[in-house]
PDB file of C-alpha atoms and ligand atoms in Angstrom:
ATOM      1  CA  UNK T1468      74.099  99.154 100.893  1.00  0.00           C
ATOM      2  CA  UNK T1469      76.378 102.451 100.361  1.00  0.00           C
ATOM      3  CA  UNK T1470      79.326 101.789  98.071  1.00  0.00           C
ATOM      4  CA  UNK T1471      81.740 102.726 100.842  1.00  0.00           C
ATOM      5  CA  UNK T1472      80.108  99.966 103.119  1.00  0.00           C
ATOM      6  CA  UNK T1473      80.130  97.404 100.453  1.00  0.00           C
ATOM      7  CA  UNK T1474      83.926  97.980  99.526  1.00  0.00           C
ATOM      8  CA  UNK T1475      84.789  97.814 103.458  1.00  0.00           C
ATOM      9  CA  UNK T1476      82.785  94.561 103.790  1.00  0.00           C
ATOM     10  CA  UNK T1477      84.437  92.865 100.659  1.00  0.00           C
ATOM     11  CA  UNK T1478      87.693  94.192 101.932  1.00  0.00           C
ATOM     12  CA  UNK T1479      87.198  92.055 105.197  1.00  0.00           C
ATOM     13  CA  UNK T1480      85.796  88.813 103.719  1.00  0.00           C
ATOM     14  CA  UNK T1481      88.339  88.815 101.402  1.00  0.00           C
ATOM     15  CA  UNK T1482      91.648  89.852 103.247  1.00  0.00           C
ATOM     16  CA  UNK T1483      92.107  92.325 100.663  1.00  0.00           C
ATOM     17  CA  UNK T1484      94.236  95.643 101.062  1.00  0.00           C
ATOM     18  CA  UNK T1485      93.630  99.055  99.092  1.00  0.00           C
ATOM     19  CA  UNK T1486      96.613 100.896  98.034  1.00  0.00           C
ATOM     20  CA  UNK T1487      96.065 104.489  96.595  1.00  0.00           C
ATOM     21  CA  UNK T1488      98.215 106.880  94.918  1.00  0.00           C
ATOM     22  CA  UNK T1489      97.631 110.843  95.778  1.00  0.00           C
ATOM     23  CA  UNK T1490      96.677 111.429  92.406  1.00  0.00           C
ATOM     24  CA  UNK T1491      93.373 109.230  92.651  1.00  0.00           C
ATOM     25  CA  UNK T1492      90.017 110.914  93.437  1.00  0.00           C
ATOM     26  CA  UNK T1493      89.360 112.476  96.823  1.00  0.00           C
ATOM     27  CA  UNK T1494      86.604 109.937  97.880  1.00  0.00           C
ATOM     28  CA  UNK T1495      89.076 107.106  96.310  1.00  0.00           C
ATOM     29  CA  UNK T1496      91.841 108.142  98.751  1.00  0.00           C
ATOM     30  CA  UNK T1497      89.304 108.046 101.614  1.00  0.00           C
ATOM     31  CA  UNK T1498      88.631 104.308 101.273  1.00  0.00           C
ATOM     32  CA  UNK T1499      92.260 103.295 100.828  1.00  0.00           C
ATOM     33  CA  UNK T1500      94.325 101.562 103.750  1.00  0.00           C
ATOM     34  CA  UNK T1501      97.296 103.397 102.530  1.00  0.00           C
ATOM     35  CA  UNK T1502      97.925 106.477 100.402  1.00  0.00           C
ATOM     36  CA  UNK T1503     101.403 107.268  99.273  1.00  0.00           C
ATOM     37  CA  UNK T1504     103.949 108.185  96.244  1.00  0.00           C
ATOM     38  CA  UNK T1505     105.226 105.624  94.136  1.00  0.00           C
ATOM     39  CA  UNK T1506     108.133 104.793  96.555  1.00  0.00           C
ATOM     40  CA  UNK T1507     105.958 104.609  99.623  1.00  0.00           C
ATOM     41  CA  UNK T1508     103.254 102.271  97.842  1.00  0.00           C
ATOM     42  CA  UNK T1509     106.173  99.892  96.501  1.00  0.00           C
ATOM     43  CA  UNK T1510     107.441  99.325  99.757  1.00  0.00           C
ATOM     44  CA  UNK T1511     103.855  98.797 101.054  1.00  0.00           C
ATOM     45  CA  UNK T1512     103.237  96.372  98.263  1.00  0.00           C
ATOM     46  CA  UNK T1513     106.044  94.412  99.096  1.00  0.00           C
ATOM     47  CA  UNK T1514     105.194  94.100 102.830  1.00  0.00           C
ATOM     48  CA  UNK T1515     101.682  93.365 102.685  1.00  0.00           C
ATOM     49  CA  UNK T1516      99.886  90.138 103.753  1.00  0.00           C
ATOM     50  CA  UNK T1517      96.949  90.532 102.606  1.00  0.00           C
ATOM     51  CA  UNK T1518      95.594  88.119  99.913  1.00  0.00           C
ATOM     52  CA  UNK T1519      94.297  90.672  97.678  1.00  0.00           C
ATOM     53  CA  UNK T1520      96.113  94.068  96.822  1.00  0.00           C
ATOM     54  CA  UNK T1521      93.669  96.284  94.828  1.00  0.00           C
ATOM     55  CA  UNK T1522      95.811  98.807  93.372  1.00  0.00           C
ATOM     56  CA  UNK T1523      93.857 102.410  92.817  1.00  0.00           C
ATOM     57  CA  UNK T1524      96.690 103.885  90.464  1.00  0.00           C
ATOM     58  CA  UNK T1525      98.065 103.304  86.894  1.00  0.00           C
ATOM     59  CA  UNK T1526      99.246 100.049  85.322  1.00  0.00           C
ATOM     60  CA  UNK T1527     102.815 100.189  86.310  1.00  0.00           C
ATOM     61  CA  UNK T1528     101.895 100.584  89.981  1.00  0.00           C
ATOM     62  CA  UNK T1529     100.165  97.343  89.652  1.00  0.00           C
ATOM     63  CA  UNK T1530     102.590  95.597  87.921  1.00  0.00           C
ATOM     64  CA  UNK T1531     105.215  96.527  90.329  1.00  0.00           C
ATOM     65  CA  UNK T1532     102.834  95.105  93.140  1.00  0.00           C
ATOM     66  CA  UNK T1533     102.525  91.977  91.418  1.00  0.00           C
ATOM     67  CA  UNK T1534     106.363  91.502  90.484  1.00  0.00           C
ATOM     68  CA  UNK T1535     107.096  91.810  94.134  1.00  0.00           C
ATOM     69  CA  UNK T1536     104.031  89.741  95.249  1.00  0.00           C
ATOM     70  CA  UNK T1537     103.944  86.671  92.795  1.00  0.00           C
ATOM     71  CA  UNK T1538     101.539  84.992  94.962  1.00  0.00           C
ATOM     72  CA  UNK T1539      99.002  87.705  95.619  1.00  0.00           C
ATOM     73  CA  UNK T1540      96.144  88.790  93.550  1.00  0.00           C
ATOM     74  CA  UNK T1541      96.620  92.326  92.327  1.00  0.00           C
ATOM     75  CA  UNK T1542      93.447  93.942  90.811  1.00  0.00           C
ATOM     76  CA  UNK T1543      93.184  97.250  89.015  1.00  0.00           C
ATOM     77  CA  UNK T1544      89.726  99.128  89.227  1.00  0.00           C
ATOM     78  CA  UNK T1545      90.453 100.387  85.882  1.00  0.00           C
ATOM     79  CA  UNK T1546      92.591  97.877  83.828  1.00  0.00           C
ATOM     80  CA  UNK T1547      92.840 101.048  80.929  1.00  0.00           C
ATOM     81  CA  UNK T1548      94.299 103.257  83.590  1.00  0.00           C
ATOM     82  CA  UNK T1549      97.901 103.610  82.280  1.00  0.00           C
ATOM     83  CA  UNK T1550     100.765 106.094  82.508  1.00  0.00           C
ATOM     84  CA  UNK T1551     101.616 107.634  79.278  1.00  0.00           C
ATOM     85  CA  UNK T1552     105.275 108.133  79.955  1.00  0.00           C
ATOM     86  CA  UNK T1553     105.710 104.473  80.798  1.00  0.00           C
ATOM     87  CA  UNK T1554     105.680 103.788  77.039  1.00  0.00           C
ATOM     88  CA  UNK T1555     108.344 106.325  76.179  1.00  0.00           C
ATOM     89  CA  UNK T1556     111.061 104.108  75.629  1.00  0.00           C
ATOM     90  CA  UNK T1557     111.922 100.861  73.858  1.00  0.00           C
ATOM     91  CA  UNK T1558     113.995  97.865  74.579  1.00  0.00           C
ATOM     92  CA  UNK T1559     115.697  98.192  71.368  1.00  0.00           C
ATOM     93  CA  UNK T1560     116.866 102.022  72.272  1.00  0.00           C
ATOM     94  CA  UNK T1561     118.075 100.482  75.866  1.00  0.00           C
ATOM     95  CA  UNK T1562     119.888  97.818  73.739  1.00  0.00           C
ATOM     96  CA  UNK T1563     121.734 100.406  71.550  1.00  0.00           C
ATOM     97  CA  UNK T1564     122.841 102.580  74.378  1.00  0.00           C
ATOM     98  CA  UNK T1565     124.068  99.524  76.113  1.00  0.00           C
ATOM     99  CA  UNK T1566     126.366  98.866  73.235  1.00  0.00           C
ATOM    100  CA  UNK T1567     127.687 102.268  72.943  1.00  0.00           C
ATOM    101  CA  UNK T1568     128.859 102.876  76.516  1.00  0.00           C
ATOM    102  CA  UNK T1569     131.010 100.513  78.616  1.00  0.00           C
ATOM    103  CA  UNK T1570     130.511 100.897  82.541  1.00  0.00           C
ATOM    104  CA  UNK T1571     126.685 101.880  82.104  1.00  0.00           C
ATOM    105  CA  UNK T1572     123.626 101.536  84.506  1.00  0.00           C
ATOM    106  CA  UNK T1573     120.364 101.653  83.010  1.00  0.00           C
ATOM    107  CA  UNK T1574     118.312 103.447  85.724  1.00  0.00           C
ATOM    108  CA  UNK T1575     114.734 102.894  85.232  1.00  0.00           C
ATOM    109  CA  UNK T1576     112.208 105.404  86.757  1.00  0.00           C
ATOM    110  CA  UNK T1577     109.350 102.920  88.299  1.00  0.00           C
ATOM    111  CA  UNK T1578     106.993 104.750  85.731  1.00  0.00           C
ATOM    112  CA  UNK T1579     107.833 101.996  83.327  1.00  0.00           C
ATOM    113  CA  UNK T1580     106.460  98.692  81.717  1.00  0.00           C
ATOM    114  CA  UNK T1581     107.505  95.336  83.202  1.00  0.00           C
ATOM    115  CA  UNK T1582     109.352  94.516  79.874  1.00  0.00           C
ATOM    116  CA  UNK T1583     111.394  97.756  80.356  1.00  0.00           C
ATOM    117  CA  UNK T1584     112.418  96.822  83.521  1.00  0.00           C
ATOM    118  CA  UNK T1585     113.387  93.426  82.420  1.00  0.00           C
ATOM    119  CA  UNK T1586     116.387  95.005  80.843  1.00  0.00           C
ATOM    120  CA  UNK T1587     117.281  97.855  83.547  1.00  0.00           C
ATOM    121  CA  UNK T1588     119.786  97.511  86.058  1.00  0.00           C
ATOM    122  CA  UNK T1589     117.898  99.340  88.803  1.00  0.00           C
ATOM    123  CA  UNK T1590     114.596 101.298  89.635  1.00  0.00           C
ATOM    124  CA  UNK T1591     114.212 104.664  91.014  1.00  0.00           C
ATOM    125  CA  UNK T1592     111.017 106.824  91.961  1.00  0.00           C
ATOM    126  CA  UNK T1593     111.300 110.464  91.948  1.00  0.00           C
ATOM    127  CA  UNK T1594     111.885 110.336  95.927  1.00  0.00           C
ATOM    128  CA  UNK T1595     114.881 108.115  95.595  1.00  0.00           C
ATOM    129  CA  UNK T1596     116.657 108.706  92.096  1.00  0.00           C
ATOM    130  CA  UNK T1597     119.210 111.170  93.447  1.00  0.00           C
ATOM    131  CA  UNK T1598     120.530 109.204  96.229  1.00  0.00           C
ATOM    132  CA  UNK T1599     120.247 105.838  94.019  1.00  0.00           C
ATOM    133  CA  UNK T1600     122.409 106.888  91.186  1.00  0.00           C
ATOM    134  CA  UNK T1601     125.034 108.646  93.503  1.00  0.00           C
ATOM    135  CA  UNK T1602     125.558 105.314  94.910  1.00  0.00           C
ATOM    136  CA  UNK T1603     126.038 103.377  91.889  1.00  0.00           C
ATOM    137  CA  UNK T1604     129.514 102.172  90.753  1.00  0.00           C
ATOM    138  CA  UNK T1605     128.815 102.737  87.054  1.00  0.00           C
ATOM    139  CA  UNK T1606     129.999 106.187  85.701  1.00  0.00           C
ATOM    140  CA  UNK T1607     127.611 106.166  82.819  1.00  0.00           C
ATOM    141  CA  UNK T1608     123.863 106.166  83.638  1.00  0.00           C
ATOM    142  CA  UNK T1609     121.103 105.663  80.901  1.00  0.00           C
ATOM    143  CA  UNK T1610     118.105 107.251  82.814  1.00  0.00           C
ATOM    144  CA  UNK T1611     114.903 106.153  81.237  1.00  0.00           C
ATOM    145  CA  UNK T1612     111.984 106.713  80.432  1.00  0.00           C
ATOM    146  CA  UNK T1613     111.527 110.502  81.996  1.00  0.00           C
ATOM    147  CA  UNK T1614     114.066 113.216  80.328  1.00  0.00           C
ATOM    148  CA  UNK T1615     113.006 115.815  82.895  1.00  0.00           C
ATOM    149  CA  UNK T1616     113.386 113.942  86.116  1.00  0.00           C
ATOM    150  CA  UNK T1617     116.703 112.530  84.664  1.00  0.00           C
ATOM    151  CA  UNK T1618     118.086 116.033  83.703  1.00  0.00           C
ATOM    152  CA  UNK T1619     117.285 116.844  87.282  1.00  0.00           C
ATOM    153  CA  UNK T1620     119.143 114.020  88.712  1.00  0.00           C
ATOM    154  CA  UNK T1621     122.125 114.810  86.221  1.00  0.00           C
ATOM    155  CA  UNK T1622     122.470 118.156  87.660  1.00  0.00           C
ATOM    156  CA  UNK T1623     122.276 116.894  91.034  1.00  0.00           C
ATOM    157  CA  UNK T1624     124.923 114.126  90.572  1.00  0.00           C
ATOM    158  CA  UNK T1625     127.273 116.057  88.423  1.00  0.00           C
ATOM    159  CA  UNK T1626     130.209 113.439  88.837  1.00  0.00           C
ATOM    160  CA  UNK T1627     128.466 110.926  86.664  1.00  0.00           C
ATOM    161  CA  UNK T1628     127.658 110.981  82.796  1.00  0.00           C
ATOM    162  CA  UNK T1629     123.764 110.824  82.576  1.00  0.00           C
ATOM    163  CA  UNK T1630     122.638 109.982  79.150  1.00  0.00           C
ATOM    164  CA  UNK T1631     118.989 111.437  78.577  1.00  0.00           C
ATOM    165  CA  UNK T1632     115.779 109.802  77.072  1.00  0.00           C
ATOM    166  CA  UNK T1633     113.191 111.942  75.488  1.00  0.00           C
ATOM    167  CA  UNK T1634     110.079 110.553  77.552  1.00  0.00           C
ATOM    168  CA  UNK T1635     108.030 113.045  79.879  1.00  0.00           C
ATOM    169  CA  UNK T1636     104.865 113.239  81.509  1.00  0.00           C
ATOM    170  CA  UNK T1637     102.220 115.146  79.503  1.00  0.00           C
ATOM    171  CA  UNK T1638     100.708 116.785  82.586  1.00  0.00           C
ATOM    172  CA  UNK T1639     103.923 117.640  84.278  1.00  0.00           C
ATOM    173  CA  UNK T1640     105.605 118.741  81.105  1.00  0.00           C
ATOM    174  CA  UNK T1641     102.755 121.058  80.466  1.00  0.00           C
ATOM    175  CA  UNK T1642     103.094 123.434  82.997  1.00  0.00           C
ATOM    176  CA  UNK T1643     105.104 126.238  81.783  1.00  0.00           C
ATOM    177  CA  UNK T1644     107.431 129.264  83.094  1.00  0.00           C
ATOM    178  CA  UNK T1645     104.635 131.490  82.074  1.00  0.00           C
ATOM    179  CA  UNK T1646     102.030 129.677  84.183  1.00  0.00           C
ATOM    180  CA  UNK T1647     104.496 130.241  86.935  1.00  0.00           C
ATOM    181  CA  UNK T1648     105.097 133.904  86.413  1.00  0.00           C
ATOM    182  CA  UNK T1649     101.140 134.354  86.145  1.00  0.00           C
ATOM    183  CA  UNK T1650     100.489 132.289  89.466  1.00  0.00           C
ATOM    184  CA  UNK T1651     103.275 134.258  91.130  1.00  0.00           C
ATOM    185  CA  UNK T1652     101.678 137.692  90.278  1.00  0.00           C
ATOM    186  CA  UNK T1653      98.509 136.414  91.725  1.00  0.00           C
ATOM    187  CA  UNK T1654     100.207 135.215  94.980  1.00  0.00           C
ATOM    188  CA  UNK T1655     103.366 136.858  95.655  1.00  0.00           C
ATOM    189  CA  UNK T1656     103.840 135.756  98.876  1.00  0.00           C
ATOM    190  CA  UNK T1657     103.315 131.833  98.063  1.00  0.00           C
ATOM    191  CA  UNK T1658     106.425 129.323  97.779  1.00  0.00           C
ATOM    192  CA  UNK T1659     106.578 127.099  94.485  1.00  0.00           C
ATOM    193  CA  UNK T1660     106.649 123.550  95.323  1.00  0.00           C
ATOM    194  CA  UNK T1661     107.049 121.120  92.039  1.00  0.00           C
ATOM    195  CA  UNK T1662     107.556 117.450  91.222  1.00  0.00           C
ATOM    196  CA  UNK T1663     111.004 116.708  89.511  1.00  0.00           C
ATOM    197  CA  UNK T1664     108.928 115.685  86.293  1.00  0.00           C
ATOM    198  CA  UNK T1665     108.666 119.139  85.375  1.00  0.00           C
ATOM    199  CA  UNK T1666     110.828 120.685  82.926  1.00  0.00           C
ATOM    200  CA  UNK T1667     114.281 122.254  83.690  1.00  0.00           C
ATOM    201  CA  UNK T1668     112.984 126.089  83.343  1.00  0.00           C
ATOM    202  CA  UNK T1669     110.081 125.217  85.861  1.00  0.00           C
ATOM    203  CA  UNK T1670     112.450 123.775  88.479  1.00  0.00           C
ATOM    204  CA  UNK T1671     114.970 126.645  88.305  1.00  0.00           C
ATOM    205  CA  UNK T1672     112.052 128.739  89.568  1.00  0.00           C
ATOM    206  CA  UNK T1673     111.260 126.361  92.286  1.00  0.00           C
ATOM    207  CA  UNK T1674     111.365 126.700  96.128  1.00  0.00           C
ATOM    208  CA  UNK T1675     111.245 123.125  96.739  1.00  0.00           C
ATOM    209  CA  UNK T1676     111.771 119.889  94.498  1.00  0.00           C
ATOM    210  CA  UNK T1677     110.351 116.872  95.426  1.00  0.00           C
ATOM    211  CA  UNK T1678     107.768 113.840  94.989  1.00  0.00           C
ATOM    212  CA  UNK T1679     104.346 114.039  95.942  1.00  0.00           C
ATOM    213  CA  UNK T1680     104.973 112.946  99.655  1.00  0.00           C
ATOM    214  CA  UNK T1681     108.047 115.290  99.751  1.00  0.00           C
ATOM    215  CA  UNK T1682     105.564 118.321  98.483  1.00  0.00           C
ATOM    216  CA  UNK T1683     103.374 117.335 101.206  1.00  0.00           C
ATOM    217  CA  UNK T1684     105.825 116.841 103.872  1.00  0.00           C
ATOM    218  CA  UNK T1685     107.613 120.289 103.091  1.00  0.00           C
ATOM    219  CA  UNK T1686     104.190 122.280 103.016  1.00  0.00           C
ATOM    220  CA  UNK T1687     103.435 120.968 106.583  1.00  0.00           C
ATOM    221  CA  UNK T1688     107.001 121.343 107.972  1.00  0.00           C
ATOM    222  CA  UNK T1689     107.065 125.057 106.591  1.00  0.00           C
ATOM    223  CA  UNK T1690     106.284 128.144 108.487  1.00  0.00           C
ATOM    224  CA  UNK T1691     104.882 129.703 105.089  1.00  0.00           C
ATOM    225  CA  UNK T1692     101.232 129.809 104.415  1.00  0.00           C
ATOM    226  CA  UNK T1693     100.650 129.879 100.928  1.00  0.00           C
ATOM    227  CA  UNK T1694     101.931 127.352  98.162  1.00  0.00           C
ATOM    228  CA  UNK T1695     101.881 127.214  94.301  1.00  0.00           C
ATOM    229  CA  UNK T1696     101.823 123.467  93.484  1.00  0.00           C
ATOM    230  CA  UNK T1697     103.416 122.125  90.360  1.00  0.00           C
ATOM    231  CA  UNK T1698     102.406 118.707  90.372  1.00  0.00           C
ATOM    232  CA  UNK T1699      98.864 116.856  89.540  1.00  0.00           C
ATOM    233  CA  UNK T1700      95.742 118.132  91.533  1.00  0.00           C
ATOM    234  CA  UNK T1701      94.938 115.026  93.855  1.00  0.00           C
ATOM    235  CA  UNK T1702      97.669 116.232  96.079  1.00  0.00           C
ATOM    236  CA  UNK T1703      95.237 119.125  97.209  1.00  0.00           C
ATOM    237  CA  UNK T1704      93.263 116.570  99.124  1.00  0.00           C
ATOM    238  CA  UNK T1705      96.074 115.590 101.579  1.00  0.00           C
ATOM    239  CA  UNK T1706      97.507 118.892 101.495  1.00  0.00           C
ATOM    240  CA  UNK T1707      94.466 120.499 102.738  1.00  0.00           C
ATOM    241  CA  UNK T1708      93.836 117.914 105.209  1.00  0.00           C
ATOM    242  CA  UNK T1709      97.100 118.354 106.837  1.00  0.00           C
ATOM    243  CA  UNK T1710      97.112 122.117 106.695  1.00  0.00           C
ATOM    244  CA  UNK T1711      93.406 123.316 107.043  1.00  0.00           C
ATOM    245  CA  UNK T1712      94.867 126.719 107.808  1.00  0.00           C
ATOM    246  CA  UNK T1713      97.099 126.975 104.716  1.00  0.00           C
ATOM    247  CA  UNK T1714      96.411 128.203 101.196  1.00  0.00           C
ATOM    248  CA  UNK T1715      97.144 125.885  98.157  1.00  0.00           C
ATOM    249  CA  UNK T1716      96.974 127.322  94.390  1.00  0.00           C
ATOM    250  CA  UNK T1717      97.378 125.189  91.031  1.00  0.00           C
ATOM    251  CA  UNK T1718      99.456 126.614  88.353  1.00  0.00           C
ATOM    252  CA  UNK T1719      97.103 125.922  85.827  1.00  0.00           C
ATOM    253  CA  UNK T1720      93.563 124.140  85.573  1.00  0.00           C
ATOM    254  CA  UNK T1721      95.240 121.377  83.595  1.00  0.00           C
ATOM    255  CA  UNK T1722      97.182 119.503  86.173  1.00  0.00           C
ATOM    256  CA  UNK T1723      95.132 116.449  85.950  1.00  0.00           C
ATOM    257  CA  UNK T1724      95.981 113.065  85.360  1.00  0.00           C
ATOM    258  CA  UNK T1725      93.041 111.850  83.766  1.00  0.00           C
ATOM    259  CA  UNK T1726      94.115 107.838  83.746  1.00  0.00           C
ATOM    260  CA  UNK T1727      94.394 108.231  87.680  1.00  0.00           C
ATOM    261  CA  UNK T1728      90.873 109.631  87.598  1.00  0.00           C
ATOM    262  CA  UNK T1729      89.497 106.998  85.945  1.00  0.00           C
ATOM    263  CA  UNK T1730      89.766 104.918  89.330  1.00  0.00           C
ATOM    264  CA  UNK T1731      85.949 105.387  91.001  1.00  0.00           C
ATOM    265  CA  UNK T1732      84.371 103.835  94.038  1.00  0.00           C
ATOM    266  CA  UNK T1733      82.238 101.843  91.948  1.00  0.00           C
ATOM    267  CA  UNK T1734      85.005 100.442  90.219  1.00  0.00           C
ATOM    268  CA  UNK T1735      86.987  99.415  93.332  1.00  0.00           C
ATOM    269  CA  UNK T1736      83.630  97.600  94.491  1.00  0.00           C
ATOM    270  CA  UNK T1737      83.367  95.933  91.255  1.00  0.00           C
ATOM    271  CA  UNK T1738      87.048  94.328  91.162  1.00  0.00           C
ATOM    272  CA  UNK T1739      86.467  93.519  94.760  1.00  0.00           C
ATOM    273  CA  UNK T1740      83.415  91.476  94.083  1.00  0.00           C
ATOM    274  CA  UNK T1741      84.130  89.993  90.623  1.00  0.00           C
ATOM    275  CA  UNK T1742      88.105  89.579  91.060  1.00  0.00           C
ATOM    276  CA  UNK T1743      88.294  90.954  87.390  1.00  0.00           C
ATOM    277  CA  UNK T1744      91.125  93.121  85.982  1.00  0.00           C
ATOM    278  CA  UNK T1745      93.911  90.938  87.989  1.00  0.00           C
ATOM    279  CA  UNK T1746      97.623  92.024  86.883  1.00  0.00           C
ATOM    280  CA  UNK T1747      99.053  89.028  85.065  1.00  0.00           C
ATOM    281  CA  UNK T1748     102.885  88.803  84.291  1.00  0.00           C
ATOM    282  CA  UNK T1749     104.773  85.819  82.803  1.00  0.00           C
ATOM    283  CA  UNK T1750     107.289  84.142  85.419  1.00  0.00           C
ATOM    284  CA  UNK T1751     110.190  85.045  83.102  1.00  0.00           C
ATOM    285  CA  UNK T1752     109.313  88.586  82.975  1.00  0.00           C
ATOM    286  CA  UNK T1753     108.610  88.968  86.595  1.00  0.00           C
ATOM    287  CA  UNK T1754     111.800  87.194  87.578  1.00  0.00           C
ATOM    288  CA  UNK T1755     113.735  89.502  85.395  1.00  0.00           C
ATOM    289  CA  UNK T1756     111.741  92.828  86.348  1.00  0.00           C
ATOM    290  CA  UNK T1757     112.031  91.839  90.104  1.00  0.00           C
ATOM    291  CA  UNK T1758     115.838  92.583  89.966  1.00  0.00           C
ATOM    292  CA  UNK T1759     115.856  96.128  89.638  1.00  0.00           C
ATOM    293  CA  UNK T1760     112.849  96.840  91.842  1.00  0.00           C
ATOM    294  CA  UNK T1761     114.575  94.960  94.786  1.00  0.00           C
ATOM    295  CA  UNK T1762     118.013  96.529  94.082  1.00  0.00           C
ATOM    296  CA  UNK T1763     115.846  99.781  94.487  1.00  0.00           C
ATOM    297  CA  UNK T1764     114.234  99.011  97.722  1.00  0.00           C
ATOM    298  CA  UNK T1765     117.681  97.811  99.091  1.00  0.00           C
ATOM    299  CA  UNK T1766     119.518 100.717  98.219  1.00  0.00           C
ATOM    300  CA  UNK T1767     117.003 103.274  99.254  1.00  0.00           C
ATOM    301  CA  UNK T1768     116.760 101.404 102.568  1.00  0.00           C
TER     302      UNK T1768
HETATM  303  P1  13P V3049     105.490 110.192  93.003  1.00  0.00           P
HETATM  304  O1  13P V3049     106.885 109.285  92.651  1.00  0.00           O
HETATM  305  O2  13P V3049     105.760 111.418  93.443  1.00  0.00           O
HETATM  306  O3  13P V3049     104.434 109.172  93.579  1.00  0.00           O
HETATM  307  O4  13P V3049     105.169 110.655  91.379  1.00  0.00           O
HETATM  308  C1  13P V3049     104.345 109.381  90.663  1.00  0.00           C
HETATM  309  C2  13P V3049     104.114 109.882  89.600  1.00  0.00           C
HETATM  310  O5  13P V3049     103.386 109.399  88.598  1.00  0.00           O
HETATM  311  C3  13P V3049     104.218 111.519  89.057  1.00  0.00           C
HETATM  312  O6  13P V3049     103.537 111.724  87.939  1.00  0.00           O
HETATM  313 FE1  SF4 V3050     102.210 109.267  84.487  1.00  0.00          FE
HETATM  314 FE2  SF4 V3050     102.332 111.724  84.544  1.00  0.00          FE
HETATM  315 FE3  SF4 V3050     100.228 110.752  85.076  1.00  0.00          FE
HETATM  316 FE4  SF4 V3050     102.268 110.389  86.679  1.00  0.00          FE
HETATM  317  S1  SF4 V3050     101.056 112.174  86.461  1.00  0.00           S
HETATM  318  S2  SF4 V3050     100.937 108.540  86.247  1.00  0.00           S
HETATM  319  S3  SF4 V3050     103.948 110.578  85.079  1.00  0.00           S
HETATM  320  S4  SF4 V3050     101.069 110.507  82.965  1.00  0.00           S
END
C-alpha cells in the first residue's frame, strides 16, 4: 500500500488527527488535517476530539499539544526534532530576573520547553506577542527565550520595560542585511516579508513583519506580484499554492530548519502504526506549564 494511503487508513482506524507546521516538507503538509503557524496549531490542539494527535513539527509543539490535552496521545514522527532556541534560557536565569524586578511578567515564547513554561506567566507566539504584552498589567516584561522577537515587541510596546534574553533562532538570525541587499538587487520590485525572529537590522528593511501565517496572508492580499521571503522555506509551498501567478524568492539558500525536515511520510506512518514516540510529561509539570498556555489562549481571543 502506498504510504499516503496507509496513513489515511491508520488515521481513520485510530481516530487520529495530523497537525503540521508550515516548515515541514511539502508532502507532509499534504497529508495533514490542519496546517498552520504555532498559534493556530495550539488552538487546534486544544480543540480536537481525536484520540491521537500526530504532531508534524518540533518538540515544543508536541509538548504544548500534550499539556493542553492530557487525556490524548500525542505522537512525534521524529522524537529528535527539536527547536534549538527552545533551550536558550534557564530556570535559574528566570529566577534571577524575577528577584531583580518588581511588577515583572515572564513572557514565554511558545518556542520553549515545558520546564520553562512552568516558571512563566504567559505564553505568546509570533502572531500574538505584541497584543498580549500590551494587555498585561505589569510594567516589567522578561521576554524569553528569543531576543529578536523580544526586541521587536519592545519597539512595538514602548510603554513597557522589556528585558531581553539572548536566545535566537539560528535559521532566522542567519539572514543578514547583505543577503537582503543582494536579493533586492536581483528582484527590485519584490516586497520583503520577514518573520520577527529575524534580527532588528533585517526587520528595519521589511515591508511586512509577521508570523508564517501572517506572511502567507499578506502575500495573498497584496496587489504586488513579487516577494522576498525572510523565513523558513517550508512556507513557499503554501505561498505558491495560494498564489500560483506570484513569484517568491528566498534571501539565501540556507533558510532551512533541518529539525522540521526530519518529519517524513514514512515516520508519520510508523508512529501511527506503532504509537511510539509518545510525548510524556509529568502531571506536576503539565499543570504548571498549562497556566501560561491557557492564559495565552484566553488573552489572544
Ligand atoms: P510561527 O509562530 O510563525 O509559526 O513560527 C514558529 C517558528 O518556529 C518560527 O521559527
Ligand atoms: Fe526553532 Fe528556528 Fe526551527 Fe523555528 S525555525 S523551529 S525557531 S530552530
